[in-house]
A tleap script that builds the chain and sets N, CA, C and O, in Angstrom:
source leaprc.protein.ff14SB
mol = sequence {
  NMET LYS LEU ILE VAL ASN ILE SER LEU LYS
  GLU GLY VAL LEU ASP PRO GLU GLY GLN ALA
  ILE LYS THR SER LEU LEU ASN LEU GLY PHE
  LYS ASN PHE ASN ASP VAL ARG THR GLY LYS
  GLN ILE VAL LEU SER PHE GLU LYS MET GLU
  GLU ASN GLU ALA ILE LEU GLU ALA GLU LYS
  MET CYS GLN ASN LEU LEU VAL ASN THR VAL
  ILE GLU LYS TYR GLU ILE ASN ILE LEU LYS
  CASP
}
set mol.1.N position { -2.713 -3.100 2.180 }
set mol.1.CA position { -3.824 -3.608 2.320 }
set mol.1.C position { -3.862 -4.326 3.926 }
set mol.1.O position { -2.992 -4.922 4.560 }
set mol.2.N position { -5.656 -3.876 4.334 }
set mol.2.CA position { -5.950 -4.803 5.329 }
set mol.2.C position { -7.329 -4.989 5.467 }
set mol.2.O position { -8.231 -4.319 4.964 }
set mol.3.N position { -7.443 -6.475 6.579 }
set mol.3.CA position { -7.850 -7.339 6.111 }
set mol.3.C position { -8.403 -7.234 7.946 }
set mol.3.O position { -7.718 -7.082 8.958 }
set mol.4.N position { -10.067 -7.407 7.757 }
set mol.4.CA position { -10.508 -8.086 8.727 }
set mol.4.C position { -11.055 -9.087 9.166 }
set mol.4.O position { -11.791 -9.651 8.357 }
set mol.5.N position { -10.952 -9.663 10.452 }
set mol.5.CA position { -10.545 -11.066 10.501 }
set mol.5.C position { -12.375 -11.079 11.636 }
set mol.5.O position { -12.182 -11.227 12.843 }
set mol.6.N position { -13.767 -10.947 11.228 }
set mol.6.CA position { -14.825 -10.845 12.375 }
set mol.6.C position { -15.093 -12.332 13.362 }
set mol.6.O position { -14.791 -13.248 12.597 }
set mol.7.N position { -15.382 -12.737 14.264 }
set mol.7.CA position { -14.869 -14.302 14.700 }
set mol.7.C position { -15.816 -13.847 15.309 }
set mol.7.O position { -15.775 -12.778 15.917 }
set mol.8.N position { -17.045 -14.772 15.214 }
set mol.8.CA position { -17.803 -14.838 16.157 }
set mol.8.C position { -18.314 -16.617 16.587 }
set mol.8.O position { -17.793 -17.614 16.086 }
set mol.9.N position { -19.226 -16.625 17.424 }
set mol.9.CA position { -19.936 -18.294 18.534 }
set mol.9.C position { -21.037 -18.447 17.028 }
set mol.9.O position { -21.526 -17.550 16.341 }
set mol.10.N position { -21.161 -20.059 16.891 }
set mol.10.CA position { -21.971 -20.317 16.227 }
set mol.10.C position { -23.321 -20.693 16.621 }
set mol.10.O position { -23.405 -21.527 17.523 }
set mol.11.N position { -24.226 -20.304 16.192 }
set mol.11.CA position { -25.728 -20.554 16.443 }
set mol.11.C position { -25.392 -21.865 17.439 }
set mol.11.O position { -24.479 -22.663 17.229 }
set mol.12.N position { -26.444 -21.918 18.708 }
set mol.12.CA position { -26.303 -22.482 19.500 }
set mol.12.C position { -25.190 -23.624 20.457 }
set mol.12.O position { -25.198 -24.785 20.865 }
set mol.13.N position { -24.202 -22.286 20.471 }
set mol.13.CA position { -22.961 -22.155 21.201 }
set mol.13.C position { -22.695 -21.695 21.965 }
set mol.13.O position { -21.706 -20.970 21.863 }
set mol.14.N position { -23.644 -21.835 23.727 }
set mol.14.CA position { -23.517 -21.144 24.719 }
set mol.14.C position { -21.980 -19.877 24.479 }
set mol.14.O position { -20.753 -19.965 24.448 }
set mol.15.N position { -23.072 -18.741 24.352 }
set mol.15.CA position { -21.929 -17.171 24.835 }
set mol.15.C position { -22.352 -16.280 26.566 }
set mol.15.O position { -23.144 -15.337 26.577 }
set mol.16.N position { -21.600 -16.847 28.012 }
set mol.16.CA position { -22.019 -16.128 29.042 }
set mol.16.C position { -22.215 -15.136 29.088 }
set mol.16.O position { -23.076 -14.441 29.627 }
set mol.17.N position { -21.026 -14.906 28.237 }
set mol.17.CA position { -20.370 -13.117 28.352 }
set mol.17.C position { -20.925 -12.541 27.554 }
set mol.17.O position { -20.405 -11.435 27.703 }
set mol.18.N position { -21.829 -12.397 26.543 }
set mol.18.CA position { -23.121 -11.775 25.652 }
set mol.18.C position { -24.469 -12.264 26.919 }
set mol.18.O position { -25.154 -11.306 27.278 }
set mol.19.N position { -24.733 -13.259 27.379 }
set mol.19.CA position { -25.630 -13.151 28.202 }
set mol.19.C position { -25.475 -12.340 29.398 }
set mol.19.O position { -26.561 -11.971 29.845 }
set mol.20.N position { -24.479 -11.957 30.042 }
set mol.20.CA position { -24.103 -11.356 31.089 }
set mol.20.C position { -24.424 -9.719 30.644 }
set mol.20.O position { -25.246 -9.130 31.345 }
set mol.21.N position { -23.873 -9.062 29.635 }
set mol.21.CA position { -23.846 -7.998 28.664 }
set mol.21.C position { -25.632 -7.575 28.738 }
set mol.21.O position { -26.250 -6.659 29.280 }
set mol.22.N position { -26.093 -8.947 27.764 }
set mol.22.CA position { -27.902 -8.337 27.855 }
set mol.22.C position { -28.214 -7.702 29.341 }
set mol.22.O position { -28.291 -6.516 29.661 }
set mol.23.N position { -28.431 -9.371 30.470 }
set mol.23.CA position { -28.262 -8.842 31.824 }
set mol.23.C position { -28.298 -6.785 32.163 }
set mol.23.O position { -29.145 -5.892 32.155 }
set mol.24.N position { -27.218 -6.884 32.347 }
set mol.24.CA position { -27.046 -5.717 32.383 }
set mol.24.C position { -27.111 -4.722 31.737 }
set mol.24.O position { -26.607 -3.688 32.175 }
set mol.25.N position { -27.872 -4.761 30.278 }
set mol.25.CA position { -28.470 -3.336 29.096 }
set mol.25.C position { -30.133 -3.731 29.876 }
set mol.25.O position { -30.822 -2.711 29.903 }
set mol.26.N position { -30.734 -4.764 30.380 }
set mol.26.CA position { -31.388 -5.141 30.432 }
set mol.26.C position { -32.448 -4.189 32.023 }
set mol.26.O position { -33.601 -3.782 32.163 }
set mol.27.N position { -30.623 -4.248 33.280 }
set mol.27.CA position { -30.942 -3.668 34.469 }
set mol.27.C position { -30.800 -2.293 34.013 }
set mol.27.O position { -31.178 -1.568 34.933 }
set mol.28.N position { -30.449 -1.649 33.074 }
set mol.28.CA position { -29.597 0.075 33.018 }
set mol.28.C position { -31.298 0.301 32.360 }
set mol.28.O position { -31.872 1.273 32.852 }
set mol.29.N position { -31.972 -0.370 31.493 }
set mol.29.CA position { -33.552 0.178 31.319 }
set mol.29.C position { -33.537 0.164 29.652 }
set mol.29.O position { -34.444 0.757 29.069 }
set mol.30.N position { -32.400 -0.581 28.817 }
set mol.30.CA position { -32.044 -0.839 27.615 }
set mol.30.C position { -33.321 -2.326 27.028 }
set mol.30.O position { -33.352 -3.429 27.573 }
set mol.31.N position { -34.112 -1.951 25.986 }
set mol.31.CA position { -35.656 -2.882 26.209 }
set mol.31.C position { -35.443 -3.386 24.740 }
set mol.31.O position { -35.534 -4.577 24.442 }
set mol.32.N position { -35.141 -2.349 23.811 }
set mol.32.CA position { -35.519 -2.743 22.363 }
set mol.32.C position { -34.566 -3.439 21.461 }
set mol.32.O position { -34.256 -3.376 20.271 }
set mol.33.N position { -34.316 -3.946 22.233 }
set mol.33.CA position { -32.978 -5.830 21.296 }
set mol.33.C position { -33.914 -6.633 21.649 }
set mol.33.O position { -34.876 -6.450 22.395 }
set mol.34.N position { -33.572 -7.545 21.063 }
set mol.34.CA position { -33.578 -9.161 21.289 }
set mol.34.C position { -32.269 -10.169 21.927 }
set mol.34.O position { -32.521 -10.586 23.058 }
set mol.35.N position { -31.404 -10.452 21.561 }
set mol.35.CA position { -30.535 -10.782 22.237 }
set mol.35.C position { -28.964 -10.448 22.196 }
set mol.35.O position { -29.024 -9.537 21.370 }
set mol.36.N position { -28.132 -10.511 22.389 }
set mol.36.CA position { -26.405 -10.082 22.280 }
set mol.36.C position { -25.384 -10.970 22.547 }
set mol.36.O position { -24.941 -11.495 23.569 }
set mol.37.N position { -25.049 -11.017 21.031 }
set mol.37.CA position { -23.701 -12.376 21.275 }
set mol.37.C position { -22.558 -11.357 21.168 }
set mol.37.O position { -22.467 -10.184 20.805 }
set mol.38.N position { -21.709 -12.316 21.646 }
set mol.38.CA position { -19.663 -11.569 21.583 }
set mol.38.C position { -19.194 -12.095 20.702 }
set mol.38.O position { -19.522 -13.246 20.412 }
set mol.39.N position { -18.036 -11.218 19.829 }
set mol.39.CA position { -17.950 -11.685 19.027 }
set mol.39.C position { -15.877 -10.747 19.834 }
set mol.39.O position { -15.569 -9.982 20.748 }
set mol.40.N position { -14.948 -11.698 18.454 }
set mol.40.CA position { -13.984 -10.982 18.166 }
set mol.40.C position { -13.558 -10.570 16.963 }
set mol.40.O position { -14.070 -11.125 15.991 }
set mol.41.N position { -12.327 -9.301 16.682 }
set mol.41.CA position { -12.263 -8.838 15.411 }
set mol.41.C position { -10.752 -8.865 15.448 }
set mol.41.O position { -10.204 -8.527 16.497 }
set mol.42.N position { -9.837 -9.329 14.143 }
set mol.42.CA position { -8.883 -8.979 14.125 }
set mol.42.C position { -8.468 -8.489 13.010 }
set mol.42.O position { -9.154 -8.900 12.074 }
set mol.43.N position { -7.459 -7.632 12.633 }
set mol.43.CA position { -7.147 -6.024 11.598 }
set mol.43.C position { -5.769 -7.242 11.387 }
set mol.43.O position { -4.968 -7.872 12.079 }
set mol.44.N position { -6.103 -7.070 10.132 }
set mol.44.CA position { -4.420 -7.838 9.810 }
set mol.44.C position { -4.321 -7.211 8.302 }
set mol.44.O position { -5.143 -7.068 7.397 }
set mol.45.N position { -3.079 -6.936 8.436 }
set mol.45.CA position { -2.385 -5.751 7.546 }
set mol.45.C position { -1.357 -6.509 6.742 }
set mol.45.O position { -0.751 -7.510 7.125 }
set mol.46.N position { -1.198 -5.685 5.165 }
set mol.46.CA position { -0.342 -7.014 4.325 }
set mol.46.C position { 0.174 -5.772 3.351 }
set mol.46.O position { -0.359 -4.772 2.872 }
set mol.47.N position { 0.963 -6.127 3.328 }
set mol.47.CA position { 2.052 -4.651 2.695 }
set mol.47.C position { 2.560 -5.619 1.381 }
set mol.47.O position { 2.956 -6.761 1.615 }
set mol.48.N position { 2.529 -5.137 0.107 }
set mol.48.CA position { 3.258 -5.586 -1.452 }
set mol.48.C position { 2.168 -7.485 -1.444 }
set mol.48.O position { 2.727 -8.581 -1.422 }
set mol.49.N position { 0.786 -7.286 -1.466 }
set mol.49.CA position { 0.809 -8.720 -1.568 }
set mol.49.C position { -1.154 -8.687 -2.399 }
set mol.49.O position { -2.078 -7.961 -2.032 }
set mol.50.N position { -1.168 -9.471 -3.241 }
set mol.50.CA position { -2.326 -9.272 -4.568 }
set mol.50.C position { -4.272 -9.038 -3.689 }
set mol.50.O position { -4.099 -9.625 -2.621 }
set mol.51.N position { -5.249 -8.705 -3.682 }
set mol.51.CA position { -6.522 -8.810 -2.568 }
set mol.51.C position { -6.350 -10.600 -2.591 }
set mol.51.O position { -6.155 -11.321 -1.613 }
set mol.52.N position { -6.451 -10.893 -3.611 }
set mol.52.CA position { -6.811 -12.971 -3.660 }
set mol.52.C position { -5.891 -13.397 -2.858 }
set mol.52.O position { -6.107 -14.347 -2.106 }
set mol.53.N position { -5.048 -12.935 -2.888 }
set mol.53.CA position { -3.269 -13.584 -2.114 }
set mol.53.C position { -3.498 -13.427 -0.441 }
set mol.53.O position { -3.725 -14.268 0.429 }
set mol.54.N position { -3.329 -11.912 -0.396 }
set mol.54.CA position { -4.258 -11.859 1.081 }
set mol.54.C position { -5.030 -12.367 2.078 }
set mol.54.O position { -4.632 -12.441 3.240 }
set mol.55.N position { -6.772 -12.943 1.484 }
set mol.55.CA position { -7.074 -13.720 2.125 }
set mol.55.C position { -7.303 -14.613 1.913 }
set mol.55.O position { -8.200 -15.251 2.463 }
set mol.56.N position { -6.380 -15.113 0.787 }
set mol.56.CA position { -5.811 -17.291 1.305 }
set mol.56.C position { -5.113 -16.835 1.908 }
set mol.56.O position { -5.744 -16.332 2.837 }
set mol.57.N position { -3.716 -16.579 2.058 }
set mol.57.CA position { -3.541 -15.742 3.783 }
set mol.57.C position { -4.140 -16.170 4.331 }
set mol.57.O position { -4.037 -17.396 4.368 }
set mol.58.N position { -5.084 -15.597 5.068 }
set mol.58.CA position { -5.866 -14.859 6.266 }
set mol.58.C position { -6.739 -16.066 6.239 }
set mol.58.O position { -7.333 -16.065 7.317 }
set mol.59.N position { -7.058 -16.965 5.619 }
set mol.59.CA position { -7.749 -18.010 5.437 }
set mol.59.C position { -7.463 -18.814 5.810 }
set mol.59.O position { -8.290 -19.624 6.228 }
set mol.60.N position { -5.546 -19.147 5.894 }
set mol.60.CA position { -5.131 -19.989 6.243 }
set mol.60.C position { -4.658 -19.857 7.804 }
set mol.60.O position { -4.633 -20.709 8.692 }
set mol.61.N position { -4.355 -18.704 7.809 }
set mol.61.CA position { -4.296 -18.714 9.165 }
set mol.61.C position { -5.185 -18.290 10.365 }
set mol.61.O position { -4.950 -17.985 11.534 }
set mol.62.N position { -6.581 -18.418 9.412 }
set mol.62.CA position { -8.161 -18.850 10.311 }
set mol.62.C position { -8.549 -19.989 10.879 }
set mol.62.O position { -9.065 -20.322 11.946 }
set mol.63.N position { -8.000 -20.747 9.452 }
set mol.63.CA position { -8.348 -22.289 10.309 }
set mol.63.C position { -6.846 -22.763 11.129 }
set mol.63.O position { -7.011 -23.604 12.012 }
set mol.64.N position { -5.417 -22.285 10.896 }
set mol.64.CA position { -4.798 -23.024 11.763 }
set mol.64.C position { -4.376 -22.698 13.395 }
set mol.64.O position { -3.860 -23.412 14.255 }
set mol.65.N position { -4.845 -21.270 13.403 }
set mol.65.CA position { -4.579 -19.911 14.329 }
set mol.65.C position { -5.934 -19.220 15.341 }
set mol.65.O position { -6.281 -19.318 16.518 }
set mol.66.N position { -6.429 -18.480 14.089 }
set mol.66.CA position { -7.452 -17.484 14.984 }
set mol.66.C position { -8.280 -18.127 15.368 }
set mol.66.O position { -8.480 -18.185 16.582 }
set mol.67.N position { -9.018 -18.803 14.517 }
set mol.67.CA position { -11.163 -19.295 14.634 }
set mol.67.C position { -10.610 -21.136 15.602 }
set mol.67.O position { -9.762 -21.923 15.183 }
set mol.68.N position { -11.246 -21.245 16.568 }
set mol.68.CA position { -11.507 -22.481 17.047 }
set mol.68.C position { -13.416 -23.040 15.817 }
set mol.68.O position { -14.606 -22.780 15.994 }
set mol.69.N position { -12.662 -23.833 14.730 }
set mol.69.CA position { -13.418 -23.978 13.826 }
set mol.69.C position { -14.792 -25.051 14.484 }
set mol.69.O position { -15.806 -25.344 13.852 }
set mol.70.N position { -14.528 -25.393 15.586 }
set mol.70.CA position { -15.500 -25.776 15.947 }
set mol.70.C position { -16.300 -25.635 16.360 }
set mol.70.O position { -17.301 -26.322 16.157 }
set mol.71.N position { -16.210 -24.422 17.338 }
set mol.71.CA position { -17.380 -23.579 18.003 }
set mol.71.C position { -17.165 -21.369 17.200 }
set mol.71.O position { -17.568 -20.392 17.832 }
set mol.72.N position { -16.729 -21.325 16.329 }
set mol.72.CA position { -16.942 -19.896 16.058 }
set mol.72.C position { -16.724 -20.627 14.747 }
set mol.72.O position { -16.298 -21.742 14.445 }
set mol.73.N position { -17.395 -19.068 13.768 }
set mol.73.CA position { -17.203 -19.091 12.542 }
set mol.73.C position { -16.800 -18.152 11.875 }
set mol.73.O position { -17.522 -17.313 12.414 }
set mol.74.N position { -16.020 -17.354 10.848 }
set mol.74.CA position { -15.235 -16.270 10.655 }
set mol.74.C position { -15.876 -15.354 9.583 }
set mol.74.O position { -16.954 -15.580 9.032 }
set mol.75.N position { -14.997 -14.193 9.340 }
set mol.75.CA position { -16.063 -13.904 8.780 }
set mol.75.C position { -14.756 -12.690 7.897 }
set mol.75.O position { -14.644 -11.630 8.512 }
set mol.76.N position { -13.666 -12.826 6.328 }
set mol.76.CA position { -13.155 -11.750 6.843 }
set mol.76.C position { -13.629 -11.134 5.331 }
set mol.76.O position { -14.067 -11.677 4.317 }
set mol.77.N position { -13.277 -9.535 5.740 }
set mol.77.CA position { -13.762 -8.973 4.623 }
set mol.77.C position { -12.037 -7.075 4.763 }
set mol.77.O position { -11.171 -6.606 5.502 }
set mol.78.N position { -12.727 -6.885 3.391 }
set mol.78.CA position { -11.049 -6.154 3.322 }
set mol.78.C position { -11.554 -4.264 3.383 }
set mol.78.O position { -12.493 -3.581 2.972 }
set mol.79.N position { -10.285 -4.051 4.148 }
set mol.79.CA position { -11.246 -2.516 5.007 }
set mol.79.C position { -10.001 -1.447 3.594 }
set mol.79.O position { -8.867 -0.968 3.572 }
set mol.80.N position { -11.055 -1.563 2.778 }
set mol.80.CA position { -10.568 0.075 2.267 }
set mol.80.C position { -10.623 0.909 2.760 }
set mol.80.O position { -11.178 1.146 3.833 }
set mol.81.N position { -9.543 2.139 1.483 }
set mol.81.CA position { -8.723 3.280 2.664 }
set mol.81.C position { -9.512 4.194 2.109 }
set mol.81.O position { -9.468 5.363 2.493 }
savepdb mol mol.pdb
quit
């Protein structure tokens, strides 16, 4: 089983990389968007583990290492085969 952890900055936290991308897209002529926010994605593979157990394990990983919960938020999704 694979879980996807999507991590992004919380609202109100400055995103200089997102701003740089936004400026570049505007300079290239792309105008039909409002804003750009960046983030990261982590794919976790679990073997021989129940779905609920894997989600709880991923939650612990996020809280202890993967996510800076002061400035970041995260979402865990199951990747269906």
